[in-house]
PDB file of C-alpha atoms in Angstrom:
ATOM      1  CA  UNK A   7      -0.030   0.333   0.400  1.00 75.00           C
ATOM      2  CA  UNK A   8       2.968   2.441   0.412  1.00 78.00           C
ATOM      3  CA  UNK A   9       3.384   2.604  -3.409  1.00 81.00           C
ATOM      4  CA  UNK A  10       0.239   0.978  -5.153  1.00 84.00           C
ATOM      5  CA  UNK A  11       0.648   0.235  -8.432  1.00 85.00           C
ATOM      6  CA  UNK A  12      -2.449  -0.062 -10.473  1.00 85.00           C
ATOM      7  CA  UNK A  13      -3.486  -2.107 -13.867  1.00 87.00           C
ATOM      8  CA  UNK A  14      -6.332  -3.756 -15.836  1.00 87.00           C
ATOM      9  CA  UNK A  15      -7.304  -6.918 -14.772  1.00 88.00           C
ATOM     10  CA  UNK A  16      -5.686  -6.632 -10.472  1.00 88.00           C
ATOM     11  CA  UNK A  17      -8.204  -8.655  -8.342  1.00 88.00           C
ATOM     12  CA  UNK A  18      -8.794  -7.674  -4.899  1.00 88.00           C
ATOM     13  CA  UNK A  19     -10.367  -9.851  -1.912  1.00 89.00           C
ATOM     14  CA  UNK A  20     -12.588  -7.198  -0.822  1.00 88.00           C
ATOM     15  CA  UNK A  21     -14.087  -3.399  -1.253  1.00 86.00           C
ATOM     16  CA  UNK A  22     -11.674  -2.747   1.398  1.00 87.00           C
ATOM     17  CA  UNK A  23      -8.856  -2.990   0.373  1.00 89.00           C
ATOM     18  CA  UNK A  24      -9.910  -1.970  -3.145  1.00 88.00           C
ATOM     19  CA  UNK A  25     -10.594   1.276  -1.771  1.00 86.00           C
ATOM     20  CA  UNK A  26      -7.450   1.528   0.282  1.00 86.00           C
ATOM     21  CA  UNK A  27      -5.475   0.886  -2.594  1.00 87.00           C
ATOM     22  CA  UNK A  28      -6.930   3.105  -4.895  1.00 85.00           C
ATOM     23  CA  UNK A  29      -6.870   6.123  -2.367  1.00 82.00           C
ATOM     24  CA  UNK A  30      -3.265   5.820  -1.985  1.00 82.00           C
ATOM     25  CA  UNK A  31      -2.860   6.018  -5.420  1.00 82.00           C
ATOM     26  CA  UNK A  32      -5.333   8.599  -5.920  1.00 78.00           C
ATOM     27  CA  UNK A  33      -3.163  10.930  -3.601  1.00 74.00           C
ATOM     28  CA  UNK A  34       0.491   9.809  -4.647  1.00 72.00           C
ATOM     29  CA  UNK A  35      -0.085  10.226  -7.878  1.00 72.00           C
ATOM     30  CA  UNK A  36      -2.252  13.992  -7.969  1.00 68.00           C
ATOM     31  CA  UNK A  37      -5.317  12.005  -9.718  1.00 71.00           C
ATOM     32  CA  UNK A  38      -8.719  13.580  -9.237  1.00 71.00           C
ATOM     33  CA  UNK A  39     -11.595  10.629  -8.453  1.00 76.00           C
ATOM     34  CA  UNK A  40     -15.150  10.738  -8.660  1.00 78.00           C
ATOM     35  CA  UNK A  41     -17.000   7.695  -7.088  1.00 78.00           C
ATOM     36  CA  UNK A  42     -19.832   6.240 -10.299  1.00 82.00           C
ATOM     37  CA  UNK A  43     -20.811   3.458  -7.448  1.00 81.00           C
ATOM     38  CA  UNK A  44     -19.664   3.109  -4.141  1.00 81.00           C
ATOM     39  CA  UNK A  45     -20.656  -0.397  -2.849  1.00 82.00           C
ATOM     40  CA  UNK A  46     -19.736  -3.408  -0.415  1.00 78.00           C
ATOM     41  CA  UNK A  47     -19.151  -6.359  -3.668  1.00 79.00           C
ATOM     42  CA  UNK A  48     -18.575  -3.720  -6.644  1.00 83.00           C
ATOM     43  CA  UNK A  49     -16.663  -0.085  -6.457  1.00 85.00           C
ATOM     44  CA  UNK A  50     -17.393   2.618 -10.090  1.00 86.00           C
ATOM     45  CA  UNK A  51     -15.120   5.226 -10.477  1.00 84.00           C
ATOM     46  CA  UNK A  52     -14.524   8.225 -13.055  1.00 79.00           C
ATOM     47  CA  UNK A  53     -11.046  10.116 -13.495  1.00 73.00           C
ATOM     48  CA  UNK A  54     -11.622  13.580 -13.960  1.00 68.00           C
ATOM     49  CA  UNK A  55      -8.427  14.193 -14.529  1.00 55.00           C
ATOM     50  CA  UNK A  56      -4.444  14.546 -13.320  1.00 48.00           C
ATOM     51  CA  UNK A  57      -4.168  17.557 -12.014  1.00 47.00           C
ATOM     52  CA  UNK A  58      -2.455  18.913  -9.383  1.00 52.00           C
ATOM     53  CA  UNK A  59      -4.637  22.023  -8.743  1.00 52.00           C
ATOM     54  CA  UNK A  60      -7.589  20.357  -7.323  1.00 61.00           C
ATOM     55  CA  UNK A  61      -8.735  23.447  -5.163  1.00 70.00           C
ATOM     56  CA  UNK A  62      -6.872  26.232  -7.396  1.00 73.00           C
ATOM     57  CA  UNK A  63     -11.271  26.935  -7.250  1.00 73.00           C
ATOM     58  CA  UNK A  64     -10.744  28.240  -3.586  1.00 74.00           C
ATOM     59  CA  UNK A  65      -7.848  29.801  -4.216  1.00 76.00           C
ATOM     60  CA  UNK A  66      -9.597  31.592  -7.307  1.00 75.00           C
ATOM     61  CA  UNK A  67     -12.260  31.862  -5.289  1.00 78.00           C
ATOM     62  CA  UNK A  68     -10.525  33.416  -1.555  1.00 79.00           C
ATOM     63  CA  UNK A  69      -6.651  34.149  -2.678  1.00 74.00           C
ATOM     64  CA  UNK A  70      -5.613  34.884   1.174  1.00 78.00           C
ATOM     65  CA  UNK A  71      -6.033  31.551   2.084  1.00 78.00           C
ATOM     66  CA  UNK A  72      -3.590  30.917   4.271  1.00 83.00           C
ATOM     67  CA  UNK A  73      -1.512  27.655   4.483  1.00 83.00           C
ATOM     68  CA  UNK A  74      -1.666  26.337   7.986  1.00 86.00           C
ATOM     69  CA  UNK A  75      -5.117  26.448   7.167  1.00 84.00           C
ATOM     70  CA  UNK A  76      -4.586  24.420   3.802  1.00 81.00           C
ATOM     71  CA  UNK A  77      -3.111  21.930   5.310  1.00 84.00           C
ATOM     72  CA  UNK A  78      -5.092  21.135   7.962  1.00 85.00           C
ATOM     73  CA  UNK A  79      -8.169  20.572   5.394  1.00 82.00           C
ATOM     74  CA  UNK A  80      -5.798  18.566   3.130  1.00 78.00           C
ATOM     75  CA  UNK A  81      -4.967  16.476   6.513  1.00 79.00           C
ATOM     76  CA  UNK A  82      -8.394  15.910   7.984  1.00 79.00           C
ATOM     77  CA  UNK A  83      -9.846  15.076   4.067  1.00 75.00           C
ATOM     78  CA  UNK A  84      -7.087  13.350   2.500  1.00 69.00           C
ATOM     79  CA  UNK A  85      -5.560  12.161   5.290  1.00 70.00           C
ATOM     80  CA  UNK A  86      -2.114  12.959   3.884  1.00 71.00           C
ATOM     81  CA  UNK A  87       0.390  14.953   6.020  1.00 77.00           C
ATOM     82  CA  UNK A  88       2.051  17.311   3.386  1.00 77.00           C
ATOM     83  CA  UNK A  89       4.573  20.187   3.996  1.00 84.00           C
ATOM     84  CA  UNK A  90       4.624  24.197   3.754  1.00 84.00           C
ATOM     85  CA  UNK A  91       6.697  23.874   1.603  1.00 84.00           C
ATOM     86  CA  UNK A  92       4.458  21.988  -0.151  1.00 81.00           C
ATOM     87  CA  UNK A  93       1.836  23.916  -0.586  1.00 82.00           C
ATOM     88  CA  UNK A  94       3.775  27.358  -1.030  1.00 83.00           C
ATOM     89  CA  UNK A  95       5.077  25.510  -4.367  1.00 80.00           C
ATOM     90  CA  UNK A  96       1.318  24.390  -5.407  1.00 78.00           C
ATOM     91  CA  UNK A  97       0.045  27.323  -4.332  1.00 80.00           C
ATOM     92  CA  UNK A  98       2.299  29.526  -6.723  1.00 78.00           C
ATOM     93  CA  UNK A  99       1.640  26.757  -9.744  1.00 75.00           C
ATOM     94  CA  UNK A 100      -2.262  27.673  -9.090  1.00 75.00           C
ATOM     95  CA  UNK A 101      -1.613  31.580  -8.890  1.00 75.00           C
ATOM     96  CA  UNK A 102       0.003  31.043 -12.055  1.00 73.00           C
ATOM     97  CA  UNK A 103      -3.082  28.990 -13.828  1.00 69.00           C
ATOM     98  CA  UNK A 104      -5.027  31.651 -12.392  1.00 71.00           C
ATOM     99  CA  UNK A 105      -3.656  34.835 -12.939  1.00 71.00           C
ATOM    100  CA  UNK A 106      -1.860  33.765 -16.148  1.00 69.00           C
ATOM    101  CA  UNK A 107       2.000  34.718 -17.414  1.00 67.00           C
ATOM    102  CA  UNK A 108       2.927  37.929 -16.560  1.00 69.00           C
ATOM    103  CA  UNK A 109       5.073  38.556 -19.341  1.00 70.00           C
ATOM    104  CA  UNK A 110       2.490  37.657 -21.779  1.00 73.00           C
ATOM    105  CA  UNK A 111      -0.095  40.103 -19.961  1.00 71.00           C
ATOM    106  CA  UNK A 112       2.227  43.426 -20.576  1.00 71.00           C
ATOM    107  CA  UNK A 113       2.469  42.208 -24.146  1.00 75.00           C
ATOM    108  CA  UNK A 114      -1.528  42.625 -24.489  1.00 71.00           C
ATOM    109  CA  UNK A 115      -1.143  46.038 -23.032  1.00 67.00           C
ATOM    110  CA  UNK A 116      -2.028  47.750 -25.864  1.00 69.00           C
ATOM    111  CA  UNK A 117      -5.366  45.413 -26.920  1.00 68.00           C
ATOM    112  CA  UNK A 118      -6.956  47.503 -24.937  1.00 60.00           C
ATOM    113  CA  UNK A 119      -6.781  51.253 -26.096  1.00 61.00           C
ATOM    114  CA  UNK A 120      -9.381  50.887 -28.546  1.00 55.00           C
ATOM    115  CA  UNK A 121     -11.725  49.847 -25.427  1.00 56.00           C
ATOM    116  CA  UNK A 122     -15.378  51.738 -24.607  1.00 61.00           C
ATOM    117  CA  UNK A 123     -15.937  51.813 -21.116  1.00 61.00           C
ATOM    118  CA  UNK A 124     -18.791  52.928 -18.911  1.00 64.00           C
ATOM    119  CA  UNK A 125     -19.182  55.846 -15.723  1.00 82.00           C
ATOM    120  CA  UNK A 126     -17.845  53.659 -12.649  1.00 85.00           C
ATOM    121  CA  UNK A 127     -14.137  53.242 -12.641  1.00 90.00           C
ATOM    122  CA  UNK A 128     -12.723  50.996  -9.672  1.00 91.00           C
ATOM    123  CA  UNK A 129      -8.802  52.616  -8.550  1.00 92.00           C
ATOM    124  CA  UNK A 130      -6.972  49.778  -6.836  1.00 90.00           C
ATOM    125  CA  UNK A 131      -3.367  49.124  -5.936  1.00 89.00           C
ATOM    126  CA  UNK A 132      -0.976  46.032  -5.322  1.00 87.00           C
ATOM    127  CA  UNK A 133       2.206  45.044  -4.619  1.00 88.00           C
ATOM    128  CA  UNK A 134       4.482  43.552  -7.171  1.00 85.00           C
ATOM    129  CA  UNK A 135       6.512  40.624  -6.382  1.00 80.00           C
ATOM    130  CA  UNK A 136       7.952  39.087  -9.020  1.00 68.00           C
ATOM    131  CA  UNK A 137      10.649  40.927 -11.237  1.00 68.00           C
ATOM    132  CA  UNK A 138       9.302  43.996 -11.509  1.00 69.00           C
ATOM    133  CA  UNK A 139       8.944  45.683  -6.996  1.00 79.00           C
ATOM    134  CA  UNK A 140       6.747  48.929  -6.400  1.00 88.00           C
ATOM    135  CA  UNK A 141       2.816  49.049  -6.454  1.00 90.00           C
ATOM    136  CA  UNK A 142       0.983  48.665  -9.438  1.00 90.00           C
ATOM    137  CA  UNK A 143      -1.603  51.358  -8.869  1.00 92.00           C
ATOM    138  CA  UNK A 144      -4.897  50.733 -12.099  1.00 92.00           C
ATOM    139  CA  UNK A 145      -8.365  52.146 -12.825  1.00 92.00           C
ATOM    140  CA  UNK A 146     -10.236  49.308 -14.142  1.00 91.00           C
ATOM    141  CA  UNK A 147     -13.245  49.530 -15.504  1.00 88.00           C
ATOM    142  CA  UNK A 148     -16.828  47.529 -17.792  1.00 82.00           C
ATOM    143  CA  UNK A 149     -17.461  48.016 -20.903  1.00 74.00           C
ATOM    144  CA  UNK A 150     -20.721  47.341 -22.950  1.00 73.00           C
ATOM    145  CA  UNK A 151     -20.561  43.856 -22.457  1.00 79.00           C
ATOM    146  CA  UNK A 152     -20.027  43.758 -18.633  1.00 79.00           C
ATOM    147  CA  UNK A 153     -16.550  42.686 -19.018  1.00 84.00           C
ATOM    148  CA  UNK A 154     -13.490  43.844 -16.771  1.00 85.00           C
ATOM    149  CA  UNK A 155     -10.941  45.796 -18.100  1.00 82.00           C
ATOM    150  CA  UNK A 156      -8.349  48.263 -17.489  1.00 84.00           C
ATOM    151  CA  UNK A 157      -8.374  51.581 -18.324  1.00 88.00           C
ATOM    152  CA  UNK A 158      -4.898  52.798 -17.261  1.00 91.00           C
ATOM    153  CA  UNK A 159      -1.503  51.620 -15.390  1.00 90.00           C
ATOM    154  CA  UNK A 160       0.955  52.305 -13.344  1.00 90.00           C
ATOM    155  CA  UNK A 161       4.737  51.256 -11.780  1.00 89.00           C
ATOM    156  CA  UNK A 162       5.200  53.427  -8.335  1.00 90.00           C
ATOM    157  CA  UNK A 163       7.340  53.287  -5.721  1.00 89.00           C
ATOM    158  CA  UNK A 164       4.409  52.954  -2.845  1.00 86.00           C
ATOM    159  CA  UNK A 165       0.378  52.946  -2.603  1.00 86.00           C
ATOM    160  CA  UNK A 166       0.552  56.306  -0.780  1.00 89.00           C
ATOM    161  CA  UNK A 167      -1.343  60.006  -1.284  1.00 90.00           C
ATOM    162  CA  UNK A 168       0.479  61.511  -3.741  1.00 93.00           C
ATOM    163  CA  UNK A 169       0.605  58.452  -5.737  1.00 93.00           C
ATOM    164  CA  UNK A 170      -2.788  58.610  -5.735  1.00 93.00           C
ATOM    165  CA  UNK A 171      -3.405  62.233  -6.250  1.00 94.00           C
ATOM    166  CA  UNK A 172      -0.643  62.318  -9.171  1.00 94.00           C
ATOM    167  CA  UNK A 173      -2.033  59.147 -10.874  1.00 93.00           C
ATOM    168  CA  UNK A 174      -6.205  60.216 -10.673  1.00 92.00           C
ATOM    169  CA  UNK A 175      -4.904  63.857 -11.300  1.00 92.00           C
ATOM    170  CA  UNK A 176      -3.475  61.837 -15.011  1.00 92.00           C
ATOM    171  CA  UNK A 177      -6.442  59.828 -15.481  1.00 91.00           C
ATOM    172  CA  UNK A 178      -8.892  62.601 -15.432  1.00 90.00           C
ATOM    173  CA  UNK A 179      -6.958  64.676 -17.911  1.00 89.00           C
ATOM    174  CA  UNK A 180      -7.095  61.786 -20.151  1.00 88.00           C
ATOM    175  CA  UNK A 181     -10.957  60.814 -19.468  1.00 87.00           C
ATOM    176  CA  UNK A 182     -12.810  64.240 -18.564  1.00 84.00           C
ATOM    177  CA  UNK A 183     -13.532  65.650 -15.380  1.00 78.00           C
ATOM    178  CA  UNK A 184     -16.212  64.150 -13.102  1.00 79.00           C
ATOM    179  CA  UNK A 185     -18.891  67.050 -13.385  1.00 74.00           C
ATOM    180  CA  UNK A 186     -19.202  66.110 -17.696  1.00 76.00           C
ATOM    181  CA  UNK A 187     -18.664  62.911 -17.717  1.00 79.00           C
ATOM    182  CA  UNK A 188     -20.397  61.284 -14.268  1.00 80.00           C
ATOM    183  CA  UNK A 189     -18.242  58.822 -13.435  1.00 85.00           C
ATOM    184  CA  UNK A 190     -18.515  57.011 -10.232  1.00 86.00           C
ATOM    185  CA  UNK A 191     -15.682  55.204  -8.280  1.00 90.00           C
ATOM    186  CA  UNK A 192     -15.666  52.205  -6.212  1.00 89.00           C
ATOM    187  CA  UNK A 193     -12.276  50.929  -4.212  1.00 90.00           C
ATOM    188  CA  UNK A 194     -11.341  49.780  -0.543  1.00 88.00           C
ATOM    189  CA  UNK A 195     -10.691  52.030   2.077  1.00 84.00           C
ATOM    190  CA  UNK A 196      -7.325  52.842   1.160  1.00 81.00           C
ATOM    191  CA  UNK A 197      -6.573  55.285   3.645  1.00 78.00           C
ATOM    192  CA  UNK A 198      -3.852  57.836   0.906  1.00 85.00           C
ATOM    193  CA  UNK A 199      -7.092  56.851  -1.215  1.00 89.00           C
ATOM    194  CA  UNK A 200      -9.388  58.209   0.902  1.00 88.00           C
ATOM    195  CA  UNK A 201      -7.458  61.404   1.168  1.00 91.00           C
ATOM    196  CA  UNK A 202      -7.615  61.779  -2.414  1.00 91.00           C
ATOM    197  CA  UNK A 203     -11.358  61.687  -3.530  1.00 90.00           C
ATOM    198  CA  UNK A 204     -11.995  64.007  -0.309  1.00 90.00           C
ATOM    199  CA  UNK A 205      -9.043  66.870  -1.469  1.00 90.00           C
ATOM    200  CA  UNK A 206      -9.359  66.467  -5.260  1.00 90.00           C
ATOM    201  CA  UNK A 207     -12.915  64.799  -6.031  1.00 88.00           C
ATOM    202  CA  UNK A 208     -15.039  65.796  -4.017  1.00 88.00           C
ATOM    203  CA  UNK A 209     -18.495  66.215  -6.146  1.00 84.00           C
ATOM    204  CA  UNK A 210     -17.254  62.363  -7.855  1.00 86.00           C
ATOM    205  CA  UNK A 211     -20.057  59.392  -6.364  1.00 87.00           C
ATOM    206  CA  UNK A 212     -17.781  57.110  -4.549  1.00 87.00           C
ATOM    207  CA  UNK A 213     -18.647  53.357  -2.951  1.00 87.00           C
ATOM    208  CA  UNK A 214     -17.072  51.251  -1.138  1.00 87.00           C
ATOM    209  CA  UNK A 215     -16.066  47.404  -2.604  1.00 87.00           C
ATOM    210  CA  UNK A 216     -17.855  44.550  -0.933  1.00 88.00           C
ATOM    211  CA  UNK A 217     -14.919  42.015  -1.093  1.00 87.00           C
ATOM    212  CA  UNK A 218     -12.594  44.939   0.467  1.00 86.00           C
ATOM    213  CA  UNK A 219     -15.399  44.971   3.382  1.00 89.00           C
ATOM    214  CA  UNK A 220     -15.723  41.580   4.205  1.00 91.00           C
ATOM    215  CA  UNK A 221     -12.464  40.873   4.475  1.00 89.00           C
ATOM    216  CA  UNK A 222     -12.537  43.241   7.517  1.00 89.00           C
ATOM    217  CA  UNK A 223     -15.535  42.045   7.992  1.00 91.00           C
ATOM    218  CA  UNK A 224     -15.056  38.333   8.806  1.00 91.00           C
ATOM    219  CA  UNK A 225     -12.227  39.132  11.155  1.00 92.00           C
ATOM    220  CA  UNK A 226     -15.074  39.585  13.751  1.00 92.00           C
ATOM    221  CA  UNK A 227     -18.124  38.013  12.326  1.00 92.00           C
ATOM    222  CA  UNK A 228     -17.212  34.465  11.030  1.00 91.00           C
ATOM    223  CA  UNK A 229     -19.758  31.762   9.497  1.00 92.00           C
ATOM    224  CA  UNK A 230     -21.279  31.300   5.471  1.00 92.00           C
ATOM    225  CA  UNK A 231     -24.674  32.276   6.629  1.00 93.00           C
ATOM    226  CA  UNK A 232     -23.482  35.374   8.268  1.00 93.00           C
ATOM    227  CA  UNK A 233     -21.664  36.301   4.660  1.00 92.00           C
ATOM    228  CA  UNK A 234     -24.222  34.947   2.878  1.00 93.00           C
ATOM    229  CA  UNK A 235     -26.673  38.051   5.034  1.00 93.00           C
ATOM    230  CA  UNK A 236     -23.779  40.850   4.384  1.00 92.00           C
ATOM    231  CA  UNK A 237     -23.606  39.952   0.323  1.00 90.00           C
ATOM    232  CA  UNK A 238     -27.947  39.717   0.646  1.00 91.00           C
ATOM    233  CA  UNK A 239     -28.389  43.328   1.828  1.00 89.00           C
ATOM    234  CA  UNK A 240     -25.294  44.564  -0.721  1.00 87.00           C
ATOM    235  CA  UNK A 241     -27.438  43.302  -3.138  1.00 85.00           C
ATOM    236  CA  UNK A 242     -30.808  44.974  -1.947  1.00 85.00           C
ATOM    237  CA  UNK A 243     -32.753  47.917  -3.679  1.00 80.00           C
ATOM    238  CA  UNK A 244     -34.010  49.439  -1.404  1.00 74.00           C
ATOM    239  CA  UNK A 245     -32.431  51.669   1.557  1.00 66.00           C
TER     240      UNK A 245
END
């Protein structure tokens, strides 16, 4: 059972032994199986594919997933102990699949130049952890097909008030002032950004991103029931 190899025509004394061998084979090989029939005398499974990213959707939905909690979940569900370094490597590979190749994305920037966009703009900042250090500031919009895309991006030394003001001043010069175009904004509660909105764009409609609000909310109020209630409240059409 340490390194089971399953081949056609193998026989097992009972379903319990077969399921044990199948579990070891599945975990060690990185296969993702689903059970079609799981009876005392007959076990039928189907292979979804040999893929090391069985938790990729979890990371896509919650990029802030902690390695420690992930390690405990794998030990509980798969009865397998994995090291933190293995999980860090798996998480990096999953992020590459989710985010795509960085160099290729930079090469596609000019594809967005002629795209039209709606009146809601999302400014945000992110750390650059790869070859390019610093902070990436961006303004994201939605096009006529309700798809998100970048209106403008810039790399700065830090996500501070002066950087945000400089970025938004250039952005407004390019797309037109709020009073004429009726731009609205949605962002997190980053301190420097909030100060710039109060001073530079006091008349702009400014909303807060629910994902960031929930990230703070869950620190004190956990559980799916409260999470669903918060999103229902955010989605309602009345005060």
